[in-house]
Each structure stands twice: as C-alpha cells, then as structure tokens.
Amino acid sequence: MTDPYNPNPQYGPDLGKQPDSGSQPQYGQPAYGQPSDPYAQQPQPGYGQPQYGAPQPQYGQPADPYAQQPQPGYGAAPYGAMPQGYNPNDPEAPYGRDMYGVPFSDKQKLMAGLLQIFLGSFGVGRFYLGYTGLGIAQIAVTWLTCGLGAIWPLIDGIMMLTGKVPDAQGRPLRD
C-alpha cells in the first residue's frame, strides 16, 4: 500500500540508495549519513512480550492458546441445548429449508411413518402430523371394516417414509 502523502516511499530496507538532496528523513529515523542514537533503549529479552518457549502463568487458561476448545454440540449437551438441526439464525425455518426454499417441519419422516405403520389403525401417524380428521377417519374405516381398512394406514405409512406426505401446515417432513 502506498502512502499518498509521501512522494518518495521506501519499500523494505535501505540497500545503499541515497535519497534526493531535497527529501527529508521520516520522523523517528536518523538522517542519512548520521549514526543512529547509540543510547536508545533496545528491547530487552525477558521484558514486555513473553519469549517463545518461556513458561507463562496459567490461571485457569489452557496451556496452548491454539488448542482446540470444546465445541458446543459435541460430547455432552449443555443445559438448554437446542434440538438437532435447529437454526436460530432463521426463525421462519428453524429446522432448515429444502432445495426449493420451503422450511422443514418440526416433525420427522421416520417417526411419522413408523407410527402410521405400527399404530395406523388408531390413526396415530396422522394425529402426529396434525391431521386430526384423517386420523379419526382411519380409526372409523379400520373398525367399520373389521380390520380390512388397515391397508390404508399401511400404505399411508410407506408414503410418509418416502417423504410424499407433508405436515398439516404443508411443510415437508425433515429427515
């Protein structure tokens, strides 16, 4: 980066070049041809910045400042940890968005599908997704047909596992 206020910028050490006769030395540097101040204070080792490899006080800090710190979400979950996949930066889609930008549901495909397959004659999978009317209809069809209507909840559970059924708000189920 060049200095717009300095018409004669210097880059790196002086390699024996003599400046123009009209240029002035920069502030804090000796004039050309004059020795530097021999009594100027030089930094002493052991004072100021700690030297490499010197022991440092710990006081509860890690010995290596570049050591990996424990990451939230790994190991034991801290108190008040959010559920997996929760994104606090997008309040409209806390569980992320699908490839079309539609926010994912807080319901899971696997949970809904397994509930529907094993307890579908009671409409549990549809109740889980928020479809109260369809859950009651599945109970009625299953009981009124003496169990023959249980094929409907079975197919419905497979459709939920494949991700073809959204939740009651129209959001796709998350994995």
mmCIF file of N, CA and C in Angstrom, residues 25-147:
data_model
loop_
_atom_site.group_PDB
_atom_site.id
_atom_site.type_symbol
_atom_site.label_atom_id
_atom_site.label_comp_id
_atom_site.label_asym_id
_atom_site.label_seq_id
_atom_site.Cartn_x
_atom_site.Cartn_y
_atom_site.Cartn_z
ATOM 1 N N PRO A 25 14.347 13.063 6.093
ATOM 2 C CA PRO A 25 14.138 11.747 6.705
ATOM 3 C C PRO A 25 12.784 11.709 7.411
ATOM 4 N N GLN A 26 12.221 10.518 7.496
ATOM 5 C CA GLN A 26 10.933 10.370 8.166
ATOM 6 C C GLN A 26 11.108 10.539 9.654
ATOM 7 N N TYR A 27 10.043 10.876 10.307
ATOM 8 C CA TYR A 27 10.059 11.102 11.754
ATOM 9 C C TYR A 27 10.504 9.845 12.467
ATOM 10 N N GLY A 28 11.400 9.962 13.411
ATOM 11 C CA GLY A 28 11.845 8.843 14.217
ATOM 12 C C GLY A 28 13.005 8.090 13.603
ATOM 13 N N GLN A 29 13.434 8.446 12.375
ATOM 14 C CA GLN A 29 14.544 7.776 11.748
ATOM 15 C C GLN A 29 15.720 8.751 11.679
ATOM 16 N N PRO A 30 16.957 8.252 11.770
ATOM 17 C CA PRO A 30 18.110 9.164 11.706
ATOM 18 C C PRO A 30 18.262 9.722 10.298
ATOM 19 N N ALA A 31 18.862 10.894 10.213
ATOM 20 C CA ALA A 31 19.124 11.497 8.907
ATOM 21 C C ALA A 31 20.160 10.651 8.188
ATOM 22 N N TYR A 32 20.198 10.749 6.882
ATOM 23 C CA TYR A 32 21.122 9.945 6.094
ATOM 24 C C TYR A 32 22.545 10.387 6.359
ATOM 25 N N GLY A 33 23.413 9.419 6.574
ATOM 26 C CA GLY A 33 24.805 9.712 6.831
ATOM 27 C C GLY A 33 25.100 9.957 8.292
ATOM 28 N N GLN A 34 24.079 9.998 9.159
ATOM 29 C CA GLN A 34 24.308 10.200 10.585
ATOM 30 C C GLN A 34 24.033 8.891 11.312
ATOM 31 N N PRO A 35 24.824 8.603 12.325
ATOM 32 C CA PRO A 35 24.603 7.341 13.045
ATOM 33 C C PRO A 35 23.323 7.422 13.873
ATOM 34 N N SER A 36 22.749 6.283 14.116
ATOM 35 C CA SER A 36 21.551 6.241 14.964
ATOM 36 C C SER A 36 21.955 6.488 16.410
ATOM 37 N N ASP A 37 20.988 6.745 17.252
ATOM 38 C CA ASP A 37 21.235 7.059 18.659
ATOM 39 C C ASP A 37 21.782 5.819 19.354
ATOM 40 N N PRO A 38 23.048 5.826 19.804
ATOM 41 C CA PRO A 38 23.585 4.623 20.443
ATOM 42 C C PRO A 38 23.013 4.386 21.827
ATOM 43 N N TYR A 39 22.382 5.416 22.427
ATOM 44 C CA TYR A 39 21.849 5.262 23.778
ATOM 45 C C TYR A 39 20.349 4.991 23.781
ATOM 46 N N ALA A 40 19.793 4.784 22.607
ATOM 47 C CA ALA A 40 18.353 4.495 22.551
ATOM 48 C C ALA A 40 18.104 3.151 23.213
ATOM 49 N N GLN A 41 16.947 3.052 23.840
ATOM 50 C CA GLN A 41 16.625 1.804 24.538
ATOM 51 C C GLN A 41 16.274 0.729 23.522
ATOM 52 N N GLN A 42 16.937 -0.376 23.659
ATOM 53 C CA GLN A 42 16.641 -1.537 22.836
ATOM 54 C C GLN A 42 15.764 -2.475 23.657
ATOM 55 N N PRO A 43 14.856 -3.204 23.023
ATOM 56 C CA PRO A 43 14.034 -4.141 23.792
ATOM 57 C C PRO A 43 14.903 -5.222 24.411
ATOM 58 N N GLN A 44 14.700 -5.458 25.681
ATOM 59 C CA GLN A 44 15.470 -6.441 26.413
ATOM 60 C C GLN A 44 14.715 -7.773 26.418
ATOM 61 N N PRO A 45 15.403 -8.877 26.200
ATOM 62 C CA PRO A 45 14.712 -10.165 26.295
ATOM 63 C C PRO A 45 14.262 -10.408 27.733
ATOM 64 N N GLY A 46 13.089 -10.906 27.865
ATOM 65 C CA GLY A 46 12.546 -11.186 29.186
ATOM 66 C C GLY A 46 11.621 -10.107 29.686
ATOM 67 N N TYR A 47 11.589 -8.952 29.042
ATOM 68 C CA TYR A 47 10.699 -7.868 29.452
ATOM 69 C C TYR A 47 9.672 -7.620 28.349
ATOM 70 N N GLY A 48 8.493 -7.243 28.729
ATOM 71 C CA GLY A 48 7.458 -6.945 27.735
ATOM 72 C C GLY A 48 6.798 -8.225 27.244
ATOM 73 N N GLN A 49 6.950 -8.537 25.986
ATOM 74 C CA GLN A 49 6.329 -9.715 25.396
ATOM 75 C C GLN A 49 7.037 -10.985 25.868
ATOM 76 N N PRO A 50 6.303 -12.021 26.179
ATOM 77 C CA PRO A 50 6.948 -13.270 26.584
ATOM 78 C C PRO A 50 7.665 -13.902 25.397
ATOM 79 N N GLN A 51 8.806 -14.497 25.681
ATOM 80 C CA GLN A 51 9.590 -15.136 24.648
ATOM 81 C C GLN A 51 9.012 -16.509 24.344
ATOM 82 N N TYR A 52 9.309 -16.987 23.145
ATOM 83 C CA TYR A 52 8.829 -18.304 22.724
ATOM 84 C C TYR A 52 9.413 -19.374 23.631
ATOM 85 N N GLY A 53 8.579 -20.233 24.146
ATOM 86 C CA GLY A 53 9.017 -21.324 24.996
ATOM 87 C C GLY A 53 9.149 -20.948 26.456
ATOM 88 N N ALA A 54 8.964 -19.667 26.796
ATOM 89 C CA ALA A 54 9.082 -19.256 28.195
ATOM 90 C C ALA A 54 7.827 -19.693 28.953
ATOM 91 N N PRO A 55 7.971 -20.118 30.200
ATOM 92 C CA PRO A 55 6.789 -20.507 30.973
ATOM 93 C C PRO A 55 5.891 -19.293 31.222
ATOM 94 N N GLN A 56 4.605 -19.529 31.138
ATOM 95 C CA GLN A 56 3.642 -18.458 31.330
ATOM 96 C C GLN A 56 2.701 -18.858 32.465
ATOM 97 N N PRO A 57 2.195 -17.876 33.194
ATOM 98 C CA PRO A 57 1.243 -18.220 34.256
ATOM 99 C C PRO A 57 -0.047 -18.763 33.657
ATOM 100 N N GLN A 58 -0.634 -19.725 34.336
ATOM 101 C CA GLN A 58 -1.795 -20.400 33.776
ATOM 102 C C GLN A 58 -3.107 -19.755 34.208
ATOM 103 N N TYR A 59 -3.345 -19.631 35.463
ATOM 104 C CA TYR A 59 -4.557 -19.006 35.992
ATOM 105 C C TYR A 59 -5.825 -19.522 35.333
ATOM 106 N N GLY A 60 -5.919 -20.814 35.111
ATOM 107 C CA GLY A 60 -7.138 -21.408 34.561
ATOM 108 C C GLY A 60 -7.229 -21.354 33.057
ATOM 109 N N GLN A 61 -6.252 -20.809 32.374
ATOM 110 C CA GLN A 61 -6.282 -20.737 30.923
ATOM 111 C C GLN A 61 -5.585 -21.966 30.354
ATOM 112 N N PRO A 62 -5.951 -22.367 29.136
ATOM 113 C CA PRO A 62 -5.275 -23.526 28.542
ATOM 114 C C PRO A 62 -3.812 -23.199 28.263
ATOM 115 N N ALA A 63 -2.961 -24.226 28.322
ATOM 116 C CA ALA A 63 -1.533 -24.031 28.117
ATOM 117 C C ALA A 63 -1.241 -23.602 26.691
ATOM 118 N N ASP A 64 -1.958 -24.146 25.727
ATOM 119 C CA ASP A 64 -1.745 -23.809 24.325
ATOM 120 C C ASP A 64 -2.886 -22.910 23.865
ATOM 121 N N PRO A 65 -2.606 -21.645 23.527
ATOM 122 C CA PRO A 65 -3.713 -20.768 23.126
ATOM 123 C C PRO A 65 -4.345 -21.200 21.814
ATOM 124 N N TYR A 66 -3.661 -22.052 21.043
ATOM 125 C CA TYR A 66 -4.215 -22.517 19.774
ATOM 126 C C TYR A 66 -4.816 -23.910 19.880
ATOM 127 N N ALA A 67 -4.923 -24.429 21.089
ATOM 128 C CA ALA A 67 -5.514 -25.749 21.276
ATOM 129 C C ALA A 67 -7.001 -25.679 20.953
ATOM 130 N N GLN A 68 -7.550 -26.802 20.563
ATOM 131 C CA GLN A 68 -8.968 -26.832 20.223
ATOM 132 C C GLN A 68 -9.794 -26.692 21.483
ATOM 133 N N GLN A 69 -10.725 -25.786 21.421
ATOM 134 C CA GLN A 69 -11.637 -25.564 22.533
ATOM 135 C C GLN A 69 -12.829 -26.504 22.361
ATOM 136 N N PRO A 70 -13.504 -26.877 23.443
ATOM 137 C CA PRO A 70 -14.672 -27.737 23.295
ATOM 138 C C PRO A 70 -15.755 -27.024 22.486
ATOM 139 N N GLN A 71 -16.292 -27.723 21.521
ATOM 140 C CA GLN A 71 -17.307 -27.155 20.643
ATOM 141 C C GLN A 71 -18.693 -27.462 21.209
ATOM 142 N N PRO A 72 -19.613 -26.485 21.161
ATOM 143 C CA PRO A 72 -20.972 -26.795 21.579
ATOM 144 C C PRO A 72 -21.598 -27.763 20.583
ATOM 145 N N GLY A 73 -22.312 -28.720 21.116
ATOM 146 C CA GLY A 73 -22.956 -29.704 20.257
ATOM 147 C C GLY A 73 -22.186 -31.001 20.162
ATOM 148 N N TYR A 74 -20.933 -31.029 20.652
ATOM 149 C CA TYR A 74 -20.141 -32.246 20.647
ATOM 150 C C TYR A 74 -20.002 -32.737 22.082
ATOM 151 N N GLY A 75 -20.075 -34.015 22.259
ATOM 152 C CA GLY A 75 -19.958 -34.561 23.611
ATOM 153 C C GLY A 75 -21.260 -34.373 24.368
ATOM 154 N N ALA A 76 -21.153 -34.069 25.638
ATOM 155 C CA ALA A 76 -22.340 -33.880 26.462
ATOM 156 C C ALA A 76 -23.035 -32.580 26.065
ATOM 157 N N ALA A 77 -24.337 -32.640 25.907
ATOM 158 C CA ALA A 77 -25.100 -31.458 25.514
ATOM 159 C C ALA A 77 -25.222 -30.526 26.709
ATOM 160 N N PRO A 78 -24.965 -29.235 26.517
ATOM 161 C CA PRO A 78 -25.113 -28.299 27.624
ATOM 162 C C PRO A 78 -26.577 -28.102 27.982
ATOM 163 N N TYR A 79 -26.792 -27.539 29.146
ATOM 164 C CA TYR A 79 -28.150 -27.299 29.603
ATOM 165 C C TYR A 79 -28.846 -26.348 28.643
ATOM 166 N N GLY A 80 -30.058 -26.663 28.258
ATOM 167 C CA GLY A 80 -30.822 -25.812 27.356
ATOM 168 C C GLY A 80 -30.405 -25.959 25.907
ATOM 169 N N ALA A 81 -29.785 -27.092 25.545
ATOM 170 C CA ALA A 81 -29.344 -27.278 24.163
ATOM 171 C C ALA A 81 -30.552 -27.407 23.244
ATOM 172 N N MET A 82 -30.422 -26.876 22.057
ATOM 173 C CA MET A 82 -31.486 -26.920 21.077
ATOM 174 C C MET A 82 -31.516 -28.288 20.406
ATOM 175 N N PRO A 83 -32.650 -28.687 19.831
ATOM 176 C CA PRO A 83 -32.718 -29.978 19.155
ATOM 177 C C PRO A 83 -31.825 -30.005 17.919
ATOM 178 N N GLN A 84 -31.501 -31.215 17.473
ATOM 179 C CA GLN A 84 -30.619 -31.378 16.328
ATOM 180 C C GLN A 84 -31.218 -30.708 15.099
ATOM 181 N N GLY A 85 -30.404 -29.975 14.381
ATOM 182 C CA GLY A 85 -30.855 -29.308 13.179
ATOM 183 C C GLY A 85 -31.461 -27.946 13.428
ATOM 184 N N TYR A 86 -31.542 -27.519 14.666
ATOM 185 C CA TYR A 86 -32.163 -26.232 14.980
ATOM 186 C C TYR A 86 -31.264 -25.102 14.527
ATOM 187 N N ASN A 87 -31.828 -24.131 13.816
ATOM 188 C CA ASN A 87 -31.063 -22.997 13.298
ATOM 189 C C ASN A 87 -31.661 -21.716 13.862
ATOM 190 N N PRO A 88 -31.062 -21.115 14.878
ATOM 191 C CA PRO A 88 -31.639 -19.901 15.456
ATOM 192 C C PRO A 88 -31.487 -18.676 14.552
ATOM 193 N N ASN A 89 -30.655 -18.759 13.508
ATOM 194 C CA ASN A 89 -30.456 -17.617 12.628
ATOM 195 C C ASN A 89 -31.603 -17.422 11.645
ATOM 196 N N ASP A 90 -32.451 -18.417 11.453
ATOM 197 C CA ASP A 90 -33.582 -18.318 10.537
ATOM 198 C C ASP A 90 -34.849 -18.672 11.308
ATOM 199 N N PRO A 91 -35.487 -17.697 11.960
ATOM 200 C CA PRO A 91 -36.645 -18.023 12.797
ATOM 201 C C PRO A 91 -37.836 -18.547 12.012
ATOM 202 N N GLU A 92 -37.916 -18.263 10.719
ATOM 203 C CA GLU A 92 -39.022 -18.792 9.928
ATOM 204 C C GLU A 92 -38.802 -20.251 9.565
ATOM 205 N N ALA A 93 -37.563 -20.719 9.578
ATOM 206 C CA ALA A 93 -37.240 -22.104 9.243
ATOM 207 C C ALA A 93 -36.205 -22.621 10.230
ATOM 208 N N PRO A 94 -36.589 -22.892 11.477
ATOM 209 C CA PRO A 94 -35.586 -23.303 12.466
ATOM 210 C C PRO A 94 -34.944 -24.649 12.163
ATOM 211 N N TYR A 95 -35.579 -25.493 11.343
ATOM 212 C CA TYR A 95 -35.011 -26.799 11.018
ATOM 213 C C TYR A 95 -34.436 -26.826 9.614
ATOM 214 N N GLY A 96 -34.226 -25.663 9.022
ATOM 215 C CA GLY A 96 -33.631 -25.585 7.696
ATOM 216 C C GLY A 96 -34.684 -25.499 6.605
ATOM 217 N N ARG A 97 -34.213 -25.485 5.380
ATOM 218 C CA ARG A 97 -35.087 -25.381 4.212
ATOM 219 C C ARG A 97 -34.720 -26.474 3.223
ATOM 220 N N ASP A 98 -35.717 -26.894 2.432
ATOM 221 C CA ASP A 98 -35.435 -27.880 1.403
ATOM 222 C C ASP A 98 -34.837 -27.189 0.192
ATOM 223 N N MET A 99 -34.589 -27.932 -0.889
ATOM 224 C CA MET A 99 -33.902 -27.352 -2.041
ATOM 225 C C MET A 99 -34.714 -26.276 -2.751
ATOM 226 N N TYR A 100 -36.006 -26.194 -2.491
ATOM 227 C CA TYR A 100 -36.852 -25.171 -3.097
ATOM 228 C C TYR A 100 -37.076 -23.977 -2.175
ATOM 229 N N GLY A 101 -36.496 -23.997 -0.985
ATOM 230 C CA GLY A 101 -36.606 -22.890 -0.051
ATOM 231 C C GLY A 101 -37.774 -23.002 0.901
ATOM 232 N N VAL A 102 -38.497 -24.106 0.881
ATOM 233 C CA VAL A 102 -39.626 -24.314 1.780
ATOM 234 C C VAL A 102 -39.083 -24.783 3.130
ATOM 235 N N PRO A 103 -39.516 -24.174 4.232
ATOM 236 C CA PRO A 103 -38.984 -24.589 5.543
ATOM 237 C C PRO A 103 -39.439 -25.995 5.913
ATOM 238 N N PHE A 104 -38.530 -26.742 6.549
ATOM 239 C CA PHE A 104 -38.859 -28.091 7.008
ATOM 240 C C PHE A 104 -39.780 -28.038 8.219
ATOM 241 N N SER A 105 -40.539 -29.095 8.395
ATOM 242 C CA SER A 105 -41.426 -29.242 9.540
ATOM 243 C C SER A 105 -40.614 -29.630 10.774
ATOM 244 N N ASP A 106 -41.223 -29.473 11.936
ATOM 245 C CA ASP A 106 -40.579 -29.951 13.155
ATOM 246 C C ASP A 106 -40.836 -31.447 13.355
ATOM 247 N N LYS A 107 -41.645 -32.050 12.506
ATOM 248 C CA LYS A 107 -41.937 -33.488 12.554
ATOM 249 C C LYS A 107 -40.952 -34.248 11.673
ATOM 250 N N GLN A 108 -40.702 -35.516 12.036
ATOM 251 C CA GLN A 108 -39.740 -36.333 11.314
ATOM 252 C C GLN A 108 -40.439 -37.393 10.476
ATOM 253 N N LYS A 109 -39.842 -37.681 9.308
ATOM 254 C CA LYS A 109 -40.405 -38.697 8.409
ATOM 255 C C LYS A 109 -40.419 -40.068 9.070
ATOM 256 N N LEU A 110 -39.312 -40.442 9.666
ATOM 257 C CA LEU A 110 -39.199 -41.784 10.241
ATOM 258 C C LEU A 110 -40.204 -41.994 11.361
ATOM 259 N N MET A 111 -40.351 -41.009 12.222
ATOM 260 C CA MET A 111 -41.288 -41.129 13.340
ATOM 261 C C MET A 111 -42.722 -41.236 12.827
ATOM 262 N N ALA A 112 -43.084 -40.377 11.892
ATOM 263 C CA ALA A 112 -44.454 -40.399 11.372
ATOM 264 C C ALA A 112 -44.746 -41.701 10.645
ATOM 265 N N GLY A 113 -43.795 -42.163 9.825
ATOM 266 C CA GLY A 113 -44.018 -43.397 9.070
ATOM 267 C C GLY A 113 -44.135 -44.620 9.962
ATOM 268 N N LEU A 114 -43.254 -44.727 10.958
ATOM 269 C CA LEU A 114 -43.322 -45.900 11.846
ATOM 270 C C LEU A 114 -44.565 -45.882 12.729
ATOM 271 N N LEU A 115 -44.949 -44.708 13.193
ATOM 272 C CA LEU A 115 -46.197 -44.629 13.967
ATOM 273 C C LEU A 115 -47.390 -45.031 13.110
ATOM 274 N N GLN A 116 -47.389 -44.618 11.855
ATOM 275 C CA GLN A 116 -48.510 -44.925 10.975
ATOM 276 C C GLN A 116 -48.533 -46.403 10.614
ATOM 277 N N ILE A 117 -47.375 -47.014 10.398
ATOM 278 C CA ILE A 117 -47.348 -48.437 10.039
ATOM 279 C C ILE A 117 -47.772 -49.305 11.217
ATOM 280 N N PHE A 118 -47.218 -49.048 12.412
ATOM 281 C CA PHE A 118 -47.492 -49.936 13.554
ATOM 282 C C PHE A 118 -48.770 -49.579 14.308
ATOM 283 N N LEU A 119 -49.154 -48.312 14.345
ATOM 284 C CA LEU A 119 -50.351 -47.900 15.073
ATOM 285 C C LEU A 119 -51.341 -47.166 14.170
ATOM 286 N N GLY A 120 -51.272 -47.461 12.873
ATOM 287 C CA GLY A 120 -52.113 -46.757 11.902
ATOM 288 C C GLY A 120 -53.583 -47.036 12.049
ATOM 289 N N SER A 121 -53.941 -48.201 12.590
ATOM 290 C CA SER A 121 -55.374 -48.490 12.762
ATOM 291 C C SER A 121 -55.990 -47.575 13.818
ATOM 292 N N PHE A 122 -55.148 -46.931 14.604
ATOM 293 C CA PHE A 122 -55.614 -45.929 15.574
ATOM 294 C C PHE A 122 -55.378 -44.500 15.071
ATOM 295 N N GLY A 123 -54.840 -44.354 13.871
ATOM 296 C CA GLY A 123 -54.614 -43.038 13.271
ATOM 297 C C GLY A 123 -53.491 -42.235 13.901
ATOM 298 N N VAL A 124 -52.581 -42.903 14.600
ATOM 299 C CA VAL A 124 -51.565 -42.196 15.384
ATOM 300 C C VAL A 124 -50.624 -41.378 14.491
ATOM 301 N N GLY A 125 -50.234 -41.902 13.338
ATOM 302 C CA GLY A 125 -49.326 -41.172 12.459
ATOM 303 C C GLY A 125 -49.940 -39.881 11.938
ATOM 304 N N ARG A 126 -51.236 -39.942 11.619
ATOM 305 C CA ARG A 126 -51.925 -38.743 11.142
ATOM 306 C C ARG A 126 -52.148 -37.747 12.274
ATOM 307 N N PHE A 127 -52.412 -38.237 13.468
ATOM 308 C CA PHE A 127 -52.524 -37.326 14.619
ATOM 309 C C PHE A 127 -51.179 -36.642 14.892
ATOM 310 N N TYR A 128 -50.085 -37.392 14.736
ATOM 311 C CA TYR A 128 -48.749 -36.841 14.943
ATOM 312 C C TYR A 128 -48.467 -35.698 13.977
ATOM 313 N N LEU A 129 -48.907 -35.840 12.732
ATOM 314 C CA LEU A 129 -48.671 -34.798 11.734
ATOM 315 C C LEU A 129 -49.658 -33.640 11.821
ATOM 316 N N GLY A 130 -50.715 -33.791 12.599
ATOM 317 C CA GLY A 130 -51.679 -32.706 12.765
ATOM 318 C C GLY A 130 -52.951 -32.876 11.968
ATOM 319 N N TYR A 131 -53.126 -34.007 11.294
ATOM 320 C CA TYR A 131 -54.338 -34.276 10.527
ATOM 321 C C TYR A 131 -55.339 -35.012 11.421
ATOM 322 N N THR A 132 -56.050 -34.274 12.237
ATOM 323 C CA THR A 132 -56.988 -34.893 13.181
ATOM 324 C C THR A 132 -58.139 -35.580 12.454
ATOM 325 N N GLY A 133 -58.688 -34.926 11.431
ATOM 326 C CA GLY A 133 -59.817 -35.504 10.692
ATOM 327 C C GLY A 133 -59.449 -36.803 9.999
ATOM 328 N N LEU A 134 -58.277 -36.866 9.373
ATOM 329 C CA LEU A 134 -57.853 -38.101 8.718
ATOM 330 C C LEU A 134 -57.551 -39.200 9.734
ATOM 331 N N GLY A 135 -57.040 -38.824 10.897
ATOM 332 C CA GLY A 135 -56.793 -39.822 11.938
ATOM 333 C C GLY A 135 -58.091 -40.465 12.412
ATOM 334 N N ILE A 136 -59.114 -39.641 12.615
ATOM 335 C CA ILE A 136 -60.424 -40.175 13.023
ATOM 336 C C ILE A 136 -61.014 -41.020 11.905
ATOM 337 N N ALA A 137 -60.852 -40.609 10.648
ATOM 338 C CA ALA A 137 -61.358 -41.384 9.515
ATOM 339 C C ALA A 137 -60.667 -42.738 9.422
ATOM 340 N N GLN A 138 -59.377 -42.800 9.675
ATOM 341 C CA GLN A 138 -58.669 -44.078 9.626
ATOM 342 C C GLN A 138 -59.151 -45.008 10.738
ATOM 343 N N ILE A 139 -59.405 -44.455 11.912
ATOM 344 C CA ILE A 139 -59.956 -45.288 13.001
ATOM 345 C C ILE A 139 -61.313 -45.839 12.587
ATOM 346 N N ALA A 140 -62.171 -44.980 12.038
ATOM 347 C CA ALA A 140 -63.521 -45.405 11.654
ATOM 348 C C ALA A 140 -63.477 -46.455 10.557
ATOM 349 N N VAL A 141 -62.662 -46.245 9.519
ATOM 350 C CA VAL A 141 -62.607 -47.206 8.413
ATOM 351 C C VAL A 141 -62.053 -48.542 8.890
ATOM 352 N N THR A 142 -61.019 -48.505 9.717
ATOM 353 C CA THR A 142 -60.426 -49.751 10.201
ATOM 354 C C THR A 142 -61.423 -50.534 11.050
ATOM 355 N N TRP A 143 -62.146 -49.893 11.939
ATOM 356 C CA TRP A 143 -63.080 -50.590 12.822
ATOM 357 C C TRP A 143 -64.370 -50.965 12.117
ATOM 358 N N LEU A 144 -64.843 -50.133 11.195
ATOM 359 C CA LEU A 144 -66.092 -50.456 10.496
ATOM 360 C C LEU A 144 -65.914 -51.573 9.483
ATOM 361 N N THR A 145 -64.711 -51.766 8.971
ATOM 362 C CA THR A 145 -64.475 -52.848 8.006
ATOM 363 C C THR A 145 -63.864 -54.070 8.685
ATOM 364 N N CYS A 146 -63.888 -54.108 9.987
ATOM 365 C CA CYS A 146 -63.363 -55.231 10.779
ATOM 366 C C CYS A 146 -61.887 -55.511 10.477
ATOM 367 N N GLY A 147 -61.126 -54.455 10.282
ATOM 368 C CA GLY A 147 -59.687 -54.580 10.102
ATOM 369 C C GLY A 147 -59.231 -54.586 8.657
#
